[in-house]
Tab-separated table of C-alpha atoms in Angstrom:
chain	number	residue	atom	x	y	z
A	1	MET	CA	66.064	-4.782	39.389
A	2	LYS	CA	64.620	-6.625	36.413
A	3	LEU	CA	67.974	-8.334	35.811
A	4	ARG	CA	67.992	-9.437	39.465
A	5	ARG	CA	64.545	-11.009	39.084
A	6	ILE	CA	65.683	-12.847	35.969
A	7	THR	CA	68.804	-14.077	37.772
A	8	ASP	CA	66.765	-15.235	40.765
A	9	TRP	CA	64.333	-17.035	38.467
A	10	LEU	CA	67.178	-18.788	36.665
A	11	GLN	CA	68.681	-19.821	40.007
A	12	GLY	CA	65.357	-21.332	41.015
A	13	GLN	CA	65.077	-23.231	37.733
A	14	ARG	CA	68.561	-24.755	37.682
A	15	ALA	CA	67.303	-28.336	37.690
A	16	ALA	CA	64.917	-27.657	34.802
A	17	ILE	CA	67.602	-25.840	32.804
A	18	ARG	CA	70.055	-28.704	33.295
A	19	LEU	CA	67.432	-31.197	32.162
A	20	ALA	CA	66.723	-29.083	29.078
A	21	LEU	CA	70.437	-28.951	28.230
A	22	ARG	CA	70.832	-32.704	28.662
A	23	THR	CA	67.782	-33.350	26.494
A	24	MET	CA	69.037	-31.059	23.735
A	25	LEU	CA	72.501	-32.589	23.818
A	26	ALA	CA	71.158	-36.160	23.759
A	27	GLY	CA	68.992	-35.357	20.753
A	28	LEU	CA	71.873	-33.774	18.819
A	29	ILE	CA	74.311	-36.593	19.586
A	30	THR	CA	71.767	-39.235	18.600
A	31	PHE	CA	70.923	-37.397	15.383
A	32	THR	CA	74.622	-37.247	14.469
A	33	LEU	CA	75.225	-40.925	15.223
A	34	ALA	CA	72.103	-42.016	13.347
A	35	HIS	CA	73.301	-40.037	10.319
A	36	LEU	CA	76.820	-41.490	10.503
A	37	LEU	CA	75.458	-45.033	10.884
A	38	GLU	CA	73.014	-44.418	8.016
A	39	LEU	CA	70.056	-45.752	9.976
A	40	PRO	CA	67.018	-45.835	7.673
A	41	GLN	CA	64.700	-43.981	10.075
A	42	GLY	CA	67.036	-42.287	12.528
A	43	TYR	CA	64.293	-40.080	13.921
A	44	TRP	CA	63.178	-43.053	16.047
A	45	ALA	CA	66.552	-42.967	17.775
A	46	VAL	CA	66.339	-39.198	18.318
A	47	LEU	CA	62.805	-39.446	19.705
A	48	THR	CA	63.872	-42.240	22.032
A	49	SER	CA	66.853	-40.307	23.408
A	50	VAL	CA	64.530	-37.416	24.266
A	51	ILE	CA	61.918	-39.697	25.841
A	52	VAL	CA	64.543	-41.530	27.891
A	53	MET	CA	65.959	-38.310	29.345
A	54	GLN	CA	64.451	-37.907	32.819
A	55	ALA	CA	65.119	-35.644	35.783
A	56	SER	CA	67.484	-38.125	37.451
A	57	VAL	CA	69.941	-40.816	36.404
A	58	GLY	CA	67.718	-43.471	37.974
A	59	GLY	CA	64.697	-42.183	36.074
A	60	SER	CA	66.607	-42.248	32.783
A	61	LEU	CA	67.792	-45.780	33.484
A	62	LYS	CA	64.236	-46.966	34.120
A	63	ALA	CA	62.846	-45.182	31.059
A	64	GLY	CA	65.584	-46.638	28.850
A	65	LEU	CA	65.243	-50.186	30.137
A	66	ASP	CA	61.448	-50.088	29.874
A	67	ARG	CA	61.543	-48.756	26.339
A	68	MET	CA	64.165	-51.271	25.218
A	69	LEU	CA	62.361	-54.165	26.866
A	70	GLY	CA	59.029	-53.205	25.327
A	71	THR	CA	60.575	-52.647	21.912
A	72	VAL	CA	62.296	-56.035	21.808
A	73	ALA	CA	59.191	-57.868	23.051
A	74	GLY	CA	56.909	-56.049	20.617
A	75	ALA	CA	59.278	-56.585	17.692
A	76	ILE	CA	59.647	-60.317	18.324
A	77	TRP	CA	55.918	-60.887	18.723
A	78	GLY	CA	55.003	-58.565	15.864
A	79	VAL	CA	57.350	-60.341	13.456
A	80	SER	CA	56.128	-63.764	14.592
A	81	VAL	CA	52.470	-62.886	14.003
A	82	THR	CA	53.234	-61.149	10.707
A	83	LEU	CA	55.034	-64.216	9.357
A	84	ALA	CA	52.551	-66.732	10.754
A	85	ILE	CA	49.280	-65.188	9.544
A	86	PRO	CA	48.838	-64.203	5.870
A	87	HIS	CA	47.187	-60.780	5.555
A	88	HIS	CA	46.549	-59.591	2.037
A	89	ASP	CA	43.308	-57.651	2.552
A	90	THR	CA	41.720	-55.425	5.155
A	91	LEU	CA	39.845	-58.248	6.901
A	92	THR	CA	42.865	-60.513	7.367
A	93	LEU	CA	45.011	-57.516	8.319
A	94	GLY	CA	42.505	-56.624	11.037
A	95	LEU	CA	42.551	-60.218	12.291
A	96	THR	CA	46.349	-60.224	12.354
A	97	LEU	CA	46.348	-56.923	14.224
A	98	ALA	CA	43.965	-58.341	16.834
A	99	VAL	CA	46.161	-61.404	17.334
A	100	ALA	CA	49.249	-59.211	17.658
A	101	LEU	CA	47.704	-56.715	20.066
A	102	THR	CA	45.641	-58.856	22.431
A	103	PRO	CA	48.439	-60.611	24.361
A	104	LEU	CA	50.718	-57.579	24.316
A	105	ALA	CA	47.965	-55.299	25.587
A	106	LEU	CA	47.311	-57.742	28.432
A	107	VAL	CA	51.007	-57.917	29.296
A	108	ALA	CA	51.266	-54.113	29.223
A	109	ALA	CA	48.254	-53.838	31.529
A	110	LEU	CA	49.845	-56.253	34.001
A	111	LYS	CA	53.430	-55.029	33.574
A	112	PRO	CA	53.589	-51.291	32.773
A	113	ASN	CA	57.254	-51.529	31.773
A	114	TYR	CA	56.049	-53.396	28.642
A	115	ARG	CA	53.701	-50.607	27.567
A	116	VAL	CA	55.772	-49.874	24.440
A	117	ALA	CA	55.426	-53.459	23.189
A	118	PRO	CA	51.957	-53.062	21.587
A	119	VAL	CA	53.102	-49.885	19.823
A	120	THR	CA	56.147	-51.625	18.366
A	121	ALA	CA	54.056	-54.565	17.169
A	122	ILE	CA	51.657	-52.176	15.413
A	123	ILE	CA	54.552	-50.392	13.697
A	124	VAL	CA	56.079	-53.667	12.508
A	125	LEU	CA	52.732	-54.889	11.205
A	126	LEU	CA	51.294	-51.759	9.590
A	127	SER	CA	54.293	-49.706	8.456
A	128	THR	CA	54.570	-49.376	4.682
A	129	THR	CA	58.359	-49.324	5.075
A	130	GLY	CA	58.093	-52.678	6.828
A	131	VAL	CA	56.261	-54.076	3.820
A	132	GLN	CA	59.083	-52.959	1.524
A	133	LEU	CA	61.944	-54.233	3.677
A	134	GLY	CA	60.259	-57.268	5.153
A	135	PRO	CA	59.152	-57.593	8.776
A	136	VAL	CA	62.380	-59.137	10.086
A	137	ARG	CA	64.691	-56.483	8.629
A	138	TYR	CA	62.327	-53.710	9.643
A	139	ALA	CA	62.070	-55.000	13.223
A	140	ILE	CA	65.859	-55.266	13.500
A	141	ASP	CA	66.217	-51.669	12.304
A	142	ARG	CA	63.681	-50.496	14.905
A	143	VAL	CA	65.468	-52.307	17.725
A	144	LEU	CA	68.821	-50.835	16.657
A	145	GLU	CA	67.396	-47.324	16.434
A	146	ILE	CA	65.623	-47.565	19.783
A	147	GLY	CA	68.723	-49.117	21.339
A	148	LEU	CA	70.893	-46.261	20.099
A	149	GLY	CA	68.479	-43.694	21.522
A	150	CYS	CA	68.352	-45.464	24.888
A	151	LEU	CA	72.131	-45.776	25.063
A	152	VAL	CA	72.818	-42.143	24.210
A	153	GLY	CA	70.041	-40.862	26.465
A	154	PHE	CA	71.321	-42.775	29.474
A	155	ALA	CA	74.966	-41.908	28.769
A	156	VAL	CA	74.200	-38.192	28.605
A	157	SER	CA	72.093	-38.438	31.768
A	158	LEU	CA	74.994	-40.135	33.561
A	159	LEU	CA	77.857	-37.977	32.277
A	160	VAL	CA	76.487	-34.489	31.567
A	161	LEU	CA	75.380	-32.448	34.603
A	162	PRO	CA	74.061	-35.640	36.226
A	163	ALA	CA	71.202	-35.319	38.699
A	164	ARG	CA	71.157	-38.123	41.252
A	165	ALA	CA	67.766	-39.228	42.483
A	166	HIS	CA	68.823	-38.871	46.124
A	167	GLY	CA	69.583	-35.176	45.610
A	168	LEU	CA	66.180	-34.632	44.022
A	169	LEU	CA	64.577	-36.592	46.854
A	170	ALA	CA	66.283	-34.317	49.384
A	171	GLU	CA	64.824	-31.269	47.618
A	172	ALA	CA	61.362	-32.826	47.683
A	173	ALA	CA	61.801	-33.786	51.345
A	174	GLU	CA	62.664	-30.174	52.135
A	175	GLU	CA	59.398	-29.103	50.505
A	176	VAL	CA	57.509	-31.682	52.590
A	177	ILE	CA	59.082	-30.505	55.839
A	178	LEU	CA	58.297	-26.852	55.138
A	179	ALA	CA	54.713	-27.802	54.288
A	180	LEU	CA	54.526	-29.742	57.565
A	181	ARG	CA	55.724	-26.664	59.401
A	182	ASP	CA	53.033	-24.518	57.754
A	183	LEU	CA	50.415	-27.130	58.627
A	184	LEU	CA	51.549	-27.163	62.255
A	185	GLU	CA	51.236	-23.391	62.432
A	186	LEU	CA	47.733	-23.473	60.998
A	187	LEU	CA	46.615	-26.157	63.440
A	188	LEU	CA	48.046	-24.783	66.674
A	189	GLN	CA	48.460	-21.046	66.169
A	190	GLU	CA	44.993	-20.366	67.541
A	191	THR	CA	43.595	-22.415	70.401
A	192	THR	CA	40.414	-20.381	70.773
A	193	ARG	CA	38.991	-21.070	67.313
A	194	SER	CA	39.052	-23.721	64.619
A	195	PRO	CA	41.789	-23.593	61.931
A	196	ASP	CA	41.100	-21.821	58.626
A	197	GLY	CA	39.600	-24.473	56.358
A	198	THR	CA	40.698	-22.858	53.080
A	199	ALA	CA	44.291	-22.450	54.208
A	200	LEU	CA	44.313	-26.013	55.554
A	201	ALA	CA	43.087	-27.416	52.235
A	202	ALA	CA	45.756	-25.513	50.292
A	203	THR	CA	48.515	-26.648	52.657
A	204	HIS	CA	47.355	-30.267	52.573
A	205	LEU	CA	47.392	-30.131	48.761
A	206	ARG	CA	50.934	-28.760	48.714
A	207	LEU	CA	51.986	-31.407	51.210
A	208	SER	CA	50.393	-34.205	49.179
A	209	GLN	CA	52.114	-33.069	45.990
A	210	ALA	CA	55.511	-32.910	47.680
A	211	LEU	CA	55.006	-36.331	49.273
A	212	SER	CA	53.999	-37.795	45.913
A	213	ARG	CA	57.232	-36.484	44.457
A	214	VAL	CA	59.190	-38.114	47.284
A	215	GLU	CA	57.390	-41.424	46.740
A	216	GLY	CA	58.177	-41.340	43.033
A	217	LEU	CA	61.861	-40.705	43.679
A	218	VAL	CA	62.199	-43.572	46.160
A	219	ASP	CA	62.113	-46.136	43.334
A	220	GLU	CA	64.654	-44.140	41.343
A	221	VAL	CA	67.028	-44.091	44.324
A	222	LYS	CA	66.587	-47.857	44.706
A	223	ARG	CA	67.376	-48.348	41.028
A	224	GLU	CA	70.528	-46.238	41.244
A	225	ARG	CA	71.632	-48.186	44.335
A	226	ALA	CA	70.896	-51.547	42.694
A	227	ASN	CA	72.988	-50.615	39.664
A	228	ARG	CA	75.817	-49.181	41.798
A	229	LEU	CA	75.304	-45.682	40.436
A	230	THR	CA	75.260	-44.219	43.953
A	231	ASP	CA	76.218	-45.175	47.493
A	232	THR	CA	73.520	-43.098	49.193
A	233	PRO	CA	71.348	-44.723	51.897
A	234	ASP	CA	68.025	-46.374	51.166
A	235	ALA	CA	65.381	-43.693	50.619
A	236	GLU	CA	62.403	-45.693	51.880
A	237	PRO	CA	63.015	-44.917	55.603
A	238	PHE	CA	63.089	-41.199	54.752
A	239	ALA	CA	59.799	-41.411	52.851
A	240	ARG	CA	58.248	-43.513	55.611
A	241	ASN	CA	59.294	-40.975	58.238
A	242	LEU	CA	57.742	-38.118	56.274
A	243	ARG	CA	54.500	-40.073	55.951
A	244	ARG	CA	54.444	-40.640	59.709
A	245	LEU	CA	55.011	-36.957	60.392
A	246	ARG	CA	52.058	-36.171	58.188
A	247	HIS	CA	49.946	-38.734	60.055
A	248	ASP	CA	50.999	-37.148	63.353
A	249	LEU	CA	49.825	-33.730	62.233
A	250	THR	CA	46.635	-35.247	60.857
A	251	ALA	CA	46.001	-36.726	64.305
A	252	ILE	CA	46.658	-33.340	65.901
A	253	GLY	CA	44.326	-31.764	63.367
A	254	ARG	CA	41.497	-34.066	64.422
A	255	THR	CA	41.854	-32.853	68.015
A	256	VAL	CA	41.651	-29.159	67.127
A	257	THR	CA	38.773	-29.174	64.656
A	258	GLU	CA	36.986	-27.625	67.611
A	259	PRO	CA	38.750	-25.300	70.098
A	260	LEU	CA	39.984	-26.905	73.291
A	261	PRO	CA	37.540	-26.521	76.193
A	262	GLN	CA	38.237	-23.310	78.081
A	263	PRO	CA	38.970	-24.959	81.470
A	264	ALA	CA	41.678	-27.107	79.849
A	265	ARG	CA	42.945	-24.278	77.681
A	266	GLN	CA	43.885	-22.136	80.663
A	267	TYR	CA	46.332	-24.853	81.732
A	268	LEU	CA	47.675	-25.833	78.300
A	269	GLU	CA	47.584	-22.713	76.135
A	270	GLU	CA	50.964	-21.247	77.090
A	271	ALA	CA	52.768	-24.603	76.974
A	272	MET	CA	51.155	-25.449	73.633
A	273	GLY	CA	52.303	-22.115	72.216
A	274	ASP	CA	55.889	-22.719	73.319
A	275	LEU	CA	55.809	-26.275	71.966
A	276	ARG	CA	54.433	-25.092	68.627
A	277	LEU	CA	57.228	-22.544	68.272
A	278	ALA	CA	59.902	-25.080	69.225
A	279	ILE	CA	58.672	-27.707	66.754
A	280	SER	CA	58.190	-25.097	64.041
A	281	ASP	CA	61.754	-23.830	64.476
A	282	TYR	CA	63.040	-27.397	64.452
A	283	LEU	CA	61.262	-28.192	61.178
A	284	VAL	CA	62.623	-25.040	59.543
A	285	GLY	CA	66.099	-25.931	60.802
A	286	SER	CA	65.776	-29.483	59.484
A	287	ALA	CA	64.773	-28.189	56.051
A	288	ALA	CA	67.807	-25.887	56.055
A	289	SER	CA	70.033	-28.800	57.113
A	290	ILE	CA	68.803	-30.888	54.192
A	291	ARG	CA	69.382	-28.027	51.781
A	292	GLY	CA	72.863	-27.329	53.157
A	293	ARG	CA	73.699	-31.034	53.673
A	294	ARG	CA	74.445	-30.371	57.338
A	295	VAL	CA	73.783	-32.311	60.512
A	296	PRO	CA	70.272	-31.801	61.935
A	297	PRO	CA	69.535	-29.157	64.567
A	298	SER	CA	69.284	-30.111	68.212
A	299	LEU	CA	65.976	-31.322	69.625
A	300	GLU	CA	66.789	-29.818	73.016
A	301	SER	CA	64.329	-26.926	72.714
A	302	VAL	CA	61.582	-29.313	71.579
A	303	ASP	CA	62.237	-31.620	74.522
A	304	LYS	CA	62.233	-28.690	76.925
A	305	ALA	CA	58.917	-27.420	75.565
A	306	LEU	CA	57.468	-30.944	75.612
A	307	LEU	CA	58.472	-31.361	79.258
A	308	ALA	CA	56.704	-28.101	80.093
A	309	PHE	CA	53.621	-29.352	78.241
A	310	ARG	CA	53.666	-32.591	80.237
A	311	ASP	CA	53.916	-30.598	83.455
A	312	SER	CA	50.892	-28.580	82.349
A	313	MET	CA	49.009	-31.797	81.630
A	314	ASP	CA	49.906	-33.081	85.104
A	315	ARG	CA	48.619	-29.895	86.710
A	316	LEU	CA	45.435	-30.172	84.673
A	317	ARG	CA	44.849	-33.743	85.841
A	318	GLN	CA	45.614	-32.921	89.460
A	319	SER	CA	43.330	-29.885	89.464
A	320	GLY	CA	40.209	-32.015	89.035
A	321	THR	CA	39.112	-29.849	86.118
A	322	LEU	CA	38.746	-32.861	83.843
A	323	ARG	CA	35.933	-34.222	86.021
A	324	ASP	CA	33.800	-31.256	84.996
A	325	LEU	CA	34.312	-31.857	81.278
A	326	GLY	CA	32.305	-34.068	78.964
A	327	ILE	CA	33.631	-37.382	77.690
A	328	ASP	CA	34.320	-35.954	74.227
A	329	GLU	CA	36.204	-33.000	75.695
A	330	VAL	CA	38.369	-35.229	77.891
A	331	GLU	CA	39.089	-37.448	74.898
A	332	GLN	CA	40.047	-34.365	72.883
A	333	VAL	CA	42.604	-33.267	75.490
A	334	PHE	CA	44.242	-36.669	75.897
A	335	SER	CA	44.225	-37.346	72.146
A	336	LEU	CA	46.107	-34.097	71.638
A	337	ALA	CA	48.672	-35.071	74.269
A	338	PHE	CA	49.147	-38.513	72.699
A	339	ALA	CA	49.504	-37.083	69.175
A	340	VAL	CA	52.109	-34.585	70.372
A	341	GLN	CA	54.094	-37.401	71.984
A	342	GLN	CA	53.972	-39.418	68.753
A	343	LEU	CA	55.156	-36.374	66.845
A	344	ARG	CA	58.196	-36.049	69.114
A	345	GLY	CA	59.210	-39.641	68.396
A	346	ASP	CA	58.992	-39.129	64.661
A	347	LEU	CA	60.944	-35.870	64.895
A	348	GLY	CA	63.745	-37.953	66.391
A	349	ASP	CA	63.567	-40.281	63.392
A	350	LEU	CA	63.674	-37.229	61.120
A	351	ALA	CA	66.921	-36.171	62.795
A	352	ASP	CA	68.399	-39.587	61.965
A	353	ARG	CA	67.345	-39.309	58.324
A	354	VAL	CA	68.774	-35.796	57.972
A	355	ALA	CA	72.030	-36.983	59.549
A	356	GLU	CA	72.196	-39.884	57.058
A	357	HIS	CA	71.702	-37.445	54.188
A	358	ALA	CA	74.478	-35.179	55.460
A	359	LYS	CA	76.824	-38.131	55.963
A	360	SER	CA	76.208	-39.579	52.488
A	361	SER	CA	76.668	-36.150	50.884
A	362	ASN	CA	79.964	-35.585	52.676
A	363	THR	CA	81.143	-39.082	51.736
A	364	SER	CA	80.302	-38.491	48.065
A	365	GLN	CA	82.120	-35.158	48.066
A	366	SER	CA	85.225	-36.573	49.761
A	367	GLY	CA	85.242	-39.533	47.361
């Protein structure tokens, strides 16, 4: 039984284990190459290869390009300032440091991909090894070492157990959809009382974290597409659809902060229950389709339940019951109906996104 738990845990941590293996391999390869090339401070290359290694190929590409760009910019500016301003004592060294850091710090604040530049300039200026070798030679060595680390890190990310950003995005999207399903259940499971605030807060937090992960992976997918590392579809429509689904449920949540008025509930309660179950099953099926890279489930049951809900709304309007309700209560009922209709439209968009994912996965496998 204990062995089974360990096996299950390892299965659930496959992505992390693969990343750890890639990181270890990149570090060892870089260490070997730095030793063979007799780089003066090869540990910079090893550190860089580890830093560059990210969860996806697109992430590694971005980390490598940013680090290389910042290193080159910092080295050029650091050498220029070091040669231009004499600094033989603490006061002049401090002045030189200020001149070197000020523009680079501003650039890094405006362009985060240059955030390594100030660090490189400091190393070129203050390193005792740099004093012995001279700033130009020392800067060239740093660029070569950082370049080696970036190259090896990206190569290992691309060739050894590669993790494409679109696959990671699909995993994150699955988490979002399951969180949306849990949120839907919390909001509509009980029509006679308000949803559990503690459970809602926990579910919203889980949903926000999963959405943040999706948003972060969108840029990595774009980078892989731009560099022809993948032929998967643009990830932005998927992320946008998930955001809209969350907004739909937020709108539904606003309508059920208080229970529906009893006269309206007697018309809508059964239809709302059926609609909740249909949408919940559809979301679970969509998550399974993403995981299995299959076509999305049918929306037929959702449409059938939605039609029954509309019929219930029509009966409610025709009964004259709404005339006996307050303005806020009438607004609550119609806001719920509108939010449900919006949700159905975005579920249709979700089906399109899941179908795109399945198609791109099948194309990649056949290729």
